[in-house]
Amino acid sequence: MPQNETPSLPPDFEAALLSLRGHTWRAEVHLEEVPPPTRIAPWALALTAEVNPTSEPEDMVSNGRFVVLHDPDGQDAWNGTFRVVVLTRARLENEMGDDPLLGEAAWSWLTDSLSEAGAEYHSLSGTVTRVLSETFGGLEVRGHEVEVELRASWTPATTDLGPSMRAWVSATAWAGGLPPLPENVTALDPRRARG
């Protein structure tokens, strides 16, 4: 291949990319494509999400990252040719930081969302981390903060990655305190509902 020629997308990766287009999200969810990691797999895509009920940056309730990795030759650790890697992060109310079931609850945000979205996958693994921050000195006005971070990855069983992406968006919204919406139901904008 000539040095300046860009290699064409593998057909499976192209199909996966096409499956991520045309989805609609609740009004609080904002997605953006960002540069993907370059050393893990020959082909990759990365998206970030912010869940924010208003347009004010300080009102963001959760955020995350969705990465699709593809190696046409496969990787043993993936048990396949694709791997989906996600991150979801949210600030929580202080009393939730002491809840011994927080990790299980956060993990269920993802597993329940994968099930609801009909995602076909295997080799799911991940971690849930809680961060308790206490501020001192000039930062005391911020008080205590609790944050939960969910990191997970799985191998999709198909090139249709739409359900995996929908599950990640749902889990990220759920982490931010927005319960999942049934299909074909739209959340009312609280500012408009007050009339």
Short mmCIF file of N, CA, C and O in Angstrom, two decimals, residues 56-158:
data_model
loop_
_atom_site.label_atom_id
_atom_site.label_comp_id
_atom_site.label_asym_id
_atom_site.label_seq_id
_atom_site.Cartn_x
_atom_site.Cartn_y
_atom_site.Cartn_z
N GLU A 56 -26.13 24.68 32.47
CA GLU A 56 -25.08 25.20 33.34
C GLU A 56 -24.07 24.10 33.68
O GLU A 56 -24.47 23.04 34.17
N PRO A 57 -22.77 24.33 33.45
CA PRO A 57 -21.77 23.29 33.72
C PRO A 57 -21.79 22.75 35.14
O PRO A 57 -21.58 21.56 35.36
N GLU A 58 -22.08 23.59 36.13
CA GLU A 58 -22.08 23.12 37.52
C GLU A 58 -23.26 22.21 37.84
O GLU A 58 -23.30 21.59 38.91
N ASP A 59 -24.23 22.10 36.93
CA ASP A 59 -25.39 21.24 37.16
C ASP A 59 -25.21 19.82 36.61
O ASP A 59 -26.13 19.01 36.71
N MET A 60 -24.04 19.54 36.02
CA MET A 60 -23.81 18.20 35.50
C MET A 60 -23.91 17.19 36.64
O MET A 60 -23.29 17.37 37.69
N VAL A 61 -24.69 16.12 36.45
CA VAL A 61 -24.90 15.14 37.52
C VAL A 61 -24.07 13.86 37.31
O VAL A 61 -23.83 13.12 38.26
N SER A 62 -23.68 13.58 36.07
CA SER A 62 -22.83 12.42 35.80
C SER A 62 -22.19 12.58 34.44
O SER A 62 -22.60 13.41 33.63
N ASN A 63 -21.15 11.78 34.22
CA ASN A 63 -20.50 11.78 32.91
C ASN A 63 -19.87 10.42 32.67
O ASN A 63 -19.84 9.58 33.58
N GLY A 64 -19.40 10.22 31.47
CA GLY A 64 -18.81 8.92 31.18
C GLY A 64 -18.10 8.89 29.85
O GLY A 64 -18.05 9.88 29.12
N ARG A 65 -17.58 7.71 29.55
CA ARG A 65 -16.83 7.49 28.32
C ARG A 65 -17.19 6.11 27.79
O ARG A 65 -17.32 5.15 28.57
N PHE A 66 -17.33 6.00 26.48
CA PHE A 66 -17.68 4.75 25.79
C PHE A 66 -16.64 4.54 24.71
O PHE A 66 -16.47 5.40 23.83
N VAL A 67 -15.92 3.44 24.77
CA VAL A 67 -14.86 3.16 23.80
C VAL A 67 -15.13 1.82 23.13
O VAL A 67 -15.44 0.83 23.80
N VAL A 68 -15.03 1.81 21.82
CA VAL A 68 -15.13 0.58 21.04
C VAL A 68 -13.74 0.26 20.50
O VAL A 68 -13.13 1.10 19.84
N LEU A 69 -13.27 -0.93 20.80
CA LEU A 69 -11.97 -1.40 20.30
C LEU A 69 -12.22 -2.55 19.33
O LEU A 69 -13.06 -3.41 19.60
N HIS A 70 -11.47 -2.56 18.23
CA HIS A 70 -11.62 -3.65 17.25
C HIS A 70 -10.26 -4.09 16.75
O HIS A 70 -9.44 -3.27 16.32
N ASP A 71 -10.03 -5.37 16.85
CA ASP A 71 -8.84 -6.00 16.28
C ASP A 71 -9.32 -7.16 15.43
O ASP A 71 -9.80 -8.16 15.95
N PRO A 72 -9.25 -7.02 14.08
CA PRO A 72 -9.76 -8.08 13.21
C PRO A 72 -9.13 -9.44 13.49
O PRO A 72 -9.75 -10.48 13.22
N ASP A 73 -7.92 -9.46 14.05
CA ASP A 73 -7.27 -10.73 14.38
C ASP A 73 -7.71 -11.27 15.74
O ASP A 73 -7.34 -12.38 16.12
N GLY A 74 -8.47 -10.48 16.49
CA GLY A 74 -8.91 -10.88 17.82
C GLY A 74 -7.82 -10.72 18.86
O GLY A 74 -6.64 -10.58 18.53
N GLN A 75 -8.23 -10.69 20.10
CA GLN A 75 -7.28 -10.66 21.22
C GLN A 75 -7.78 -11.66 22.25
O GLN A 75 -8.97 -11.70 22.58
N ASP A 76 -6.86 -12.48 22.75
CA ASP A 76 -7.23 -13.54 23.69
C ASP A 76 -7.96 -13.00 24.91
O ASP A 76 -8.93 -13.60 25.38
N ALA A 77 -7.50 -11.87 25.44
CA ALA A 77 -8.12 -11.31 26.65
C ALA A 77 -9.57 -10.90 26.40
O ALA A 77 -10.37 -10.87 27.34
N TRP A 78 -9.89 -10.58 25.16
CA TRP A 78 -11.26 -10.16 24.83
C TRP A 78 -12.16 -11.35 24.56
O TRP A 78 -13.37 -11.24 24.62
N ASN A 79 -11.57 -12.47 24.12
CA ASN A 79 -12.36 -13.61 23.68
C ASN A 79 -13.23 -13.20 22.49
O ASN A 79 -14.41 -13.55 22.40
N GLY A 80 -12.64 -12.41 21.58
CA GLY A 80 -13.36 -11.94 20.40
C GLY A 80 -12.56 -10.89 19.66
O GLY A 80 -11.38 -10.63 19.98
N THR A 81 -13.19 -10.24 18.69
CA THR A 81 -12.51 -9.22 17.89
C THR A 81 -12.90 -7.79 18.30
O THR A 81 -12.31 -6.84 17.81
N PHE A 82 -13.92 -7.66 19.16
CA PHE A 82 -14.36 -6.35 19.66
C PHE A 82 -14.28 -6.34 21.18
O PHE A 82 -14.41 -7.38 21.83
N ARG A 83 -14.13 -5.15 21.72
CA ARG A 83 -14.27 -4.95 23.17
C ARG A 83 -14.88 -3.58 23.38
O ARG A 83 -14.46 -2.60 22.76
N VAL A 84 -15.89 -3.52 24.23
CA VAL A 84 -16.50 -2.25 24.63
C VAL A 84 -15.98 -1.94 26.03
O VAL A 84 -16.03 -2.80 26.92
N VAL A 85 -15.47 -0.73 26.20
CA VAL A 85 -14.93 -0.30 27.49
C VAL A 85 -15.68 0.97 27.90
O VAL A 85 -15.77 1.91 27.11
N VAL A 86 -16.23 0.97 29.11
CA VAL A 86 -17.02 2.12 29.54
C VAL A 86 -16.57 2.63 30.90
O VAL A 86 -16.00 1.91 31.71
N LEU A 87 -16.85 3.89 31.11
CA LEU A 87 -16.63 4.56 32.38
C LEU A 87 -17.87 5.40 32.66
O LEU A 87 -18.40 6.05 31.76
N THR A 88 -18.35 5.36 33.89
CA THR A 88 -19.45 6.19 34.34
C THR A 88 -19.06 6.78 35.69
O THR A 88 -18.58 6.03 36.56
N ARG A 89 -19.23 8.08 35.85
CA ARG A 89 -18.84 8.75 37.08
C ARG A 89 -19.98 9.70 37.50
O ARG A 89 -20.54 10.40 36.66
N ALA A 90 -20.29 9.71 38.82
CA ALA A 90 -21.35 10.59 39.31
C ALA A 90 -21.08 11.02 40.73
O ALA A 90 -20.50 10.27 41.52
N ARG A 91 -21.51 12.24 41.06
CA ARG A 91 -21.52 12.70 42.45
C ARG A 91 -22.79 12.19 43.10
O ARG A 91 -23.86 12.17 42.48
N LEU A 92 -22.67 11.77 44.36
CA LEU A 92 -23.82 11.24 45.08
C LEU A 92 -24.08 12.04 46.34
O LEU A 92 -23.22 12.80 46.79
N GLU A 93 -25.24 11.82 46.93
CA GLU A 93 -25.54 12.44 48.21
C GLU A 93 -24.64 11.81 49.27
O GLU A 93 -24.32 10.62 49.21
N ASN A 94 -24.24 12.60 50.27
CA ASN A 94 -23.27 12.16 51.27
C ASN A 94 -23.64 10.85 51.95
O ASN A 94 -22.79 9.98 52.16
N GLU A 95 -24.92 10.68 52.31
CA GLU A 95 -25.29 9.46 53.04
C GLU A 95 -25.11 8.19 52.21
O GLU A 95 -24.95 7.10 52.75
N MET A 96 -25.09 8.32 50.89
CA MET A 96 -24.88 7.13 50.05
C MET A 96 -23.45 6.62 50.14
O MET A 96 -23.20 5.45 49.88
N GLY A 97 -22.52 7.47 50.51
CA GLY A 97 -21.13 7.06 50.62
C GLY A 97 -20.91 5.98 51.66
O GLY A 97 -19.97 5.19 51.56
N ASP A 98 -21.78 5.93 52.68
CA ASP A 98 -21.65 4.93 53.74
C ASP A 98 -22.46 3.66 53.46
O ASP A 98 -22.39 2.71 54.24
N ASP A 99 -23.22 3.65 52.40
CA ASP A 99 -24.08 2.50 52.11
C ASP A 99 -23.22 1.31 51.68
O ASP A 99 -22.52 1.37 50.67
N PRO A 100 -23.25 0.20 52.44
CA PRO A 100 -22.42 -0.95 52.07
C PRO A 100 -22.84 -1.59 50.75
O PRO A 100 -22.08 -2.36 50.16
N LEU A 101 -24.03 -1.29 50.28
CA LEU A 101 -24.52 -1.88 49.03
C LEU A 101 -24.31 -0.97 47.82
O LEU A 101 -24.79 -1.27 46.72
N LEU A 102 -23.59 0.14 48.01
CA LEU A 102 -23.39 1.08 46.90
C LEU A 102 -22.74 0.41 45.70
O LEU A 102 -23.17 0.61 44.57
N GLY A 103 -21.71 -0.39 45.91
CA GLY A 103 -21.03 -1.05 44.80
C GLY A 103 -21.96 -1.95 44.02
O GLY A 103 -22.00 -1.91 42.79
N GLU A 104 -22.75 -2.76 44.74
CA GLU A 104 -23.70 -3.65 44.06
C GLU A 104 -24.77 -2.85 43.31
O GLU A 104 -25.16 -3.22 42.20
N ALA A 105 -25.23 -1.77 43.93
CA ALA A 105 -26.25 -0.95 43.27
C ALA A 105 -25.69 -0.34 41.99
O ALA A 105 -26.34 -0.37 40.93
N ALA A 106 -24.47 0.21 42.05
CA ALA A 106 -23.87 0.83 40.87
C ALA A 106 -23.63 -0.21 39.77
O ALA A 106 -23.86 0.07 38.59
N TRP A 107 -23.20 -1.40 40.15
CA TRP A 107 -22.99 -2.46 39.15
C TRP A 107 -24.32 -2.83 38.49
O TRP A 107 -24.39 -3.08 37.28
N SER A 108 -25.40 -2.82 39.27
CA SER A 108 -26.71 -3.17 38.71
C SER A 108 -27.21 -2.10 37.73
O SER A 108 -28.00 -2.40 36.84
N TRP A 109 -26.74 -0.83 37.90
CA TRP A 109 -27.13 0.18 36.91
C TRP A 109 -26.70 -0.28 35.53
O TRP A 109 -27.42 -0.10 34.56
N LEU A 110 -25.50 -0.86 35.45
CA LEU A 110 -24.99 -1.32 34.16
C LEU A 110 -25.64 -2.62 33.73
O LEU A 110 -26.14 -2.73 32.61
N THR A 111 -25.66 -3.63 34.60
CA THR A 111 -26.17 -4.94 34.18
C THR A 111 -27.66 -4.86 33.84
O THR A 111 -28.10 -5.47 32.87
N ASP A 112 -28.42 -4.11 34.63
CA ASP A 112 -29.85 -3.95 34.32
C ASP A 112 -30.02 -3.20 33.00
O ASP A 112 -30.91 -3.53 32.20
N SER A 113 -29.18 -2.19 32.76
CA SER A 113 -29.27 -1.43 31.51
C SER A 113 -28.91 -2.30 30.32
O SER A 113 -29.55 -2.20 29.26
N LEU A 114 -27.90 -3.14 30.45
CA LEU A 114 -27.55 -4.06 29.36
C LEU A 114 -28.71 -5.00 29.05
O LEU A 114 -29.03 -5.25 27.89
N SER A 115 -29.34 -5.50 30.09
CA SER A 115 -30.48 -6.40 29.91
C SER A 115 -31.64 -5.68 29.25
O SER A 115 -32.23 -6.18 28.29
N GLU A 116 -31.98 -4.50 29.76
CA GLU A 116 -33.10 -3.72 29.20
C GLU A 116 -32.86 -3.35 27.74
O GLU A 116 -33.80 -3.31 26.95
N ALA A 117 -31.61 -3.06 27.39
CA ALA A 117 -31.30 -2.67 26.01
C ALA A 117 -31.23 -3.86 25.06
O ALA A 117 -31.16 -3.69 23.85
N GLY A 118 -31.24 -5.07 25.61
CA GLY A 118 -31.14 -6.25 24.77
C GLY A 118 -29.75 -6.47 24.20
O GLY A 118 -29.59 -7.06 23.12
N ALA A 119 -28.73 -5.98 24.90
CA ALA A 119 -27.35 -6.12 24.42
C ALA A 119 -26.92 -7.59 24.52
O ALA A 119 -27.16 -8.25 25.52
N GLU A 120 -26.28 -8.07 23.46
CA GLU A 120 -25.73 -9.42 23.44
C GLU A 120 -24.24 -9.31 23.70
O GLU A 120 -23.53 -8.65 22.95
N TYR A 121 -23.77 -9.95 24.78
CA TYR A 121 -22.38 -9.78 25.17
C TYR A 121 -21.92 -10.98 26.00
O TYR A 121 -22.73 -11.79 26.46
N HIS A 122 -20.62 -11.05 26.24
CA HIS A 122 -20.05 -12.01 27.16
C HIS A 122 -18.75 -11.42 27.72
O HIS A 122 -18.34 -10.33 27.33
N SER A 123 -18.13 -12.12 28.65
CA SER A 123 -16.86 -11.71 29.25
C SER A 123 -16.93 -10.32 29.88
O SER A 123 -16.02 -9.52 29.74
N LEU A 124 -18.01 -10.08 30.63
CA LEU A 124 -18.19 -8.80 31.32
C LEU A 124 -17.32 -8.78 32.57
O LEU A 124 -17.28 -9.74 33.34
N SER A 125 -16.60 -7.68 32.78
CA SER A 125 -15.83 -7.49 34.00
C SER A 125 -15.77 -6.01 34.32
O SER A 125 -16.02 -5.17 33.45
N GLY A 126 -15.47 -5.69 35.58
CA GLY A 126 -15.38 -4.28 35.92
C GLY A 126 -15.19 -4.04 37.40
O GLY A 126 -15.09 -4.97 38.19
N THR A 127 -15.18 -2.77 37.75
CA THR A 127 -15.01 -2.34 39.14
C THR A 127 -15.95 -1.18 39.43
O THR A 127 -16.33 -0.42 38.53
N VAL A 128 -16.29 -1.05 40.70
CA VAL A 128 -17.01 0.13 41.20
C VAL A 128 -16.16 0.71 42.31
O VAL A 128 -15.77 0.00 43.24
N THR A 129 -15.86 1.99 42.20
CA THR A 129 -15.02 2.68 43.19
C THR A 129 -15.81 3.84 43.78
O THR A 129 -16.43 4.60 43.04
N ARG A 130 -15.78 3.95 45.09
CA ARG A 130 -16.39 5.11 45.73
C ARG A 130 -15.28 6.00 46.26
O ARG A 130 -14.29 5.49 46.81
N VAL A 131 -15.44 7.29 46.09
CA VAL A 131 -14.44 8.25 46.55
C VAL A 131 -15.13 9.19 47.53
O VAL A 131 -16.12 9.84 47.18
N LEU A 132 -14.61 9.23 48.76
CA LEU A 132 -15.13 10.14 49.77
C LEU A 132 -14.10 11.25 49.94
O LEU A 132 -12.97 10.99 50.34
N SER A 133 -14.48 12.48 49.63
CA SER A 133 -13.55 13.62 49.73
C SER A 133 -13.96 14.52 50.88
O SER A 133 -15.12 14.91 50.99
N GLU A 134 -13.00 14.83 51.74
CA GLU A 134 -13.21 15.80 52.80
C GLU A 134 -12.31 16.99 52.50
O GLU A 134 -11.13 16.81 52.18
N THR A 135 -12.84 18.18 52.58
CA THR A 135 -12.06 19.37 52.26
C THR A 135 -11.69 20.13 53.53
O THR A 135 -12.42 20.11 54.52
N PHE A 136 -10.53 20.81 53.48
CA PHE A 136 -10.02 21.54 54.63
C PHE A 136 -9.48 22.89 54.17
O PHE A 136 -9.24 23.11 52.99
N GLY A 137 -9.27 23.76 55.12
CA GLY A 137 -8.71 25.07 54.81
C GLY A 137 -9.65 25.87 53.93
O GLY A 137 -10.85 25.91 54.15
N GLY A 138 -9.11 26.48 52.90
CA GLY A 138 -9.88 27.34 52.01
C GLY A 138 -10.95 26.61 51.22
O GLY A 138 -11.83 27.23 50.64
N LEU A 139 -10.88 25.28 51.17
CA LEU A 139 -11.86 24.51 50.41
C LEU A 139 -13.04 24.04 51.26
O LEU A 139 -13.91 23.32 50.76
N GLU A 140 -13.08 24.41 52.54
CA GLU A 140 -14.12 23.92 53.43
C GLU A 140 -15.52 24.27 52.97
O GLU A 140 -16.47 23.58 53.31
N VAL A 141 -15.66 25.31 52.16
CA VAL A 141 -16.99 25.69 51.68
C VAL A 141 -17.60 24.59 50.83
O VAL A 141 -18.82 24.51 50.69
N ARG A 142 -16.77 23.72 50.27
CA ARG A 142 -17.28 22.63 49.44
C ARG A 142 -17.82 21.48 50.27
O ARG A 142 -18.59 20.67 49.78
N GLY A 143 -17.40 21.38 51.53
CA GLY A 143 -17.89 20.31 52.39
C GLY A 143 -17.38 18.94 51.94
O GLY A 143 -16.35 18.83 51.29
N HIS A 144 -18.14 17.91 52.27
CA HIS A 144 -17.78 16.54 51.90
C HIS A 144 -18.42 16.21 50.56
O HIS A 144 -19.53 16.66 50.26
N GLU A 145 -17.73 15.41 49.77
CA GLU A 145 -18.27 14.98 48.48
C GLU A 145 -18.10 13.48 48.35
O GLU A 145 -17.11 12.91 48.79
N VAL A 146 -19.10 12.85 47.76
CA VAL A 146 -19.06 11.42 47.48
C VAL A 146 -19.20 11.24 45.98
O VAL A 146 -20.09 11.83 45.35
N GLU A 147 -18.30 10.45 45.42
CA GLU A 147 -18.35 10.18 43.98
C GLU A 147 -18.27 8.67 43.78
O GLU A 147 -17.56 7.98 44.51
N VAL A 148 -19.01 8.17 42.80
CA VAL A 148 -18.91 6.76 42.45
C VAL A 148 -18.41 6.68 41.01
O VAL A 148 -18.76 7.52 40.17
N GLU A 149 -17.55 5.70 40.78
CA GLU A 149 -16.99 5.51 39.44
C GLU A 149 -17.14 4.04 39.07
O GLU A 149 -16.70 3.16 39.79
N LEU A 150 -17.78 3.79 37.96
CA LEU A 150 -18.00 2.45 37.44
C LEU A 150 -17.15 2.30 36.18
O LEU A 150 -17.27 3.11 35.25
N ARG A 151 -16.30 1.30 36.17
CA ARG A 151 -15.50 0.97 34.98
C ARG A 151 -15.83 -0.47 34.61
O ARG A 151 -15.85 -1.34 35.48
N ALA A 152 -16.10 -0.71 33.33
CA ALA A 152 -16.46 -2.05 32.91
C ALA A 152 -16.06 -2.26 31.45
O ALA A 152 -15.86 -1.30 30.70
N SER A 153 -15.96 -3.52 31.09
CA SER A 153 -15.74 -3.86 29.68
C SER A 153 -16.41 -5.19 29.39
O SER A 153 -16.59 -6.02 30.30
N TRP A 154 -16.78 -5.37 28.14
CA TRP A 154 -17.39 -6.62 27.72
C TRP A 154 -17.13 -6.84 26.24
O TRP A 154 -16.77 -5.91 25.51
N THR A 155 -17.33 -8.06 25.82
CA THR A 155 -17.17 -8.42 24.41
C THR A 155 -18.55 -8.56 23.80
O THR A 155 -19.33 -9.42 24.23
N PRO A 156 -18.89 -7.71 22.84
CA PRO A 156 -20.21 -7.83 22.21
C PRO A 156 -20.25 -9.10 21.34
O PRO A 156 -19.25 -9.49 20.75
N ALA A 157 -21.42 -9.70 21.29
CA ALA A 157 -21.59 -10.94 20.53
C ALA A 157 -21.99 -10.67 19.08
O ALA A 157 -22.17 -11.60 18.31
N THR A 158 -22.11 -9.39 18.72
CA THR A 158 -22.54 -9.01 17.39
C THR A 158 -21.91 -7.66 17.04
O THR A 158 -21.43 -6.96 17.93
#
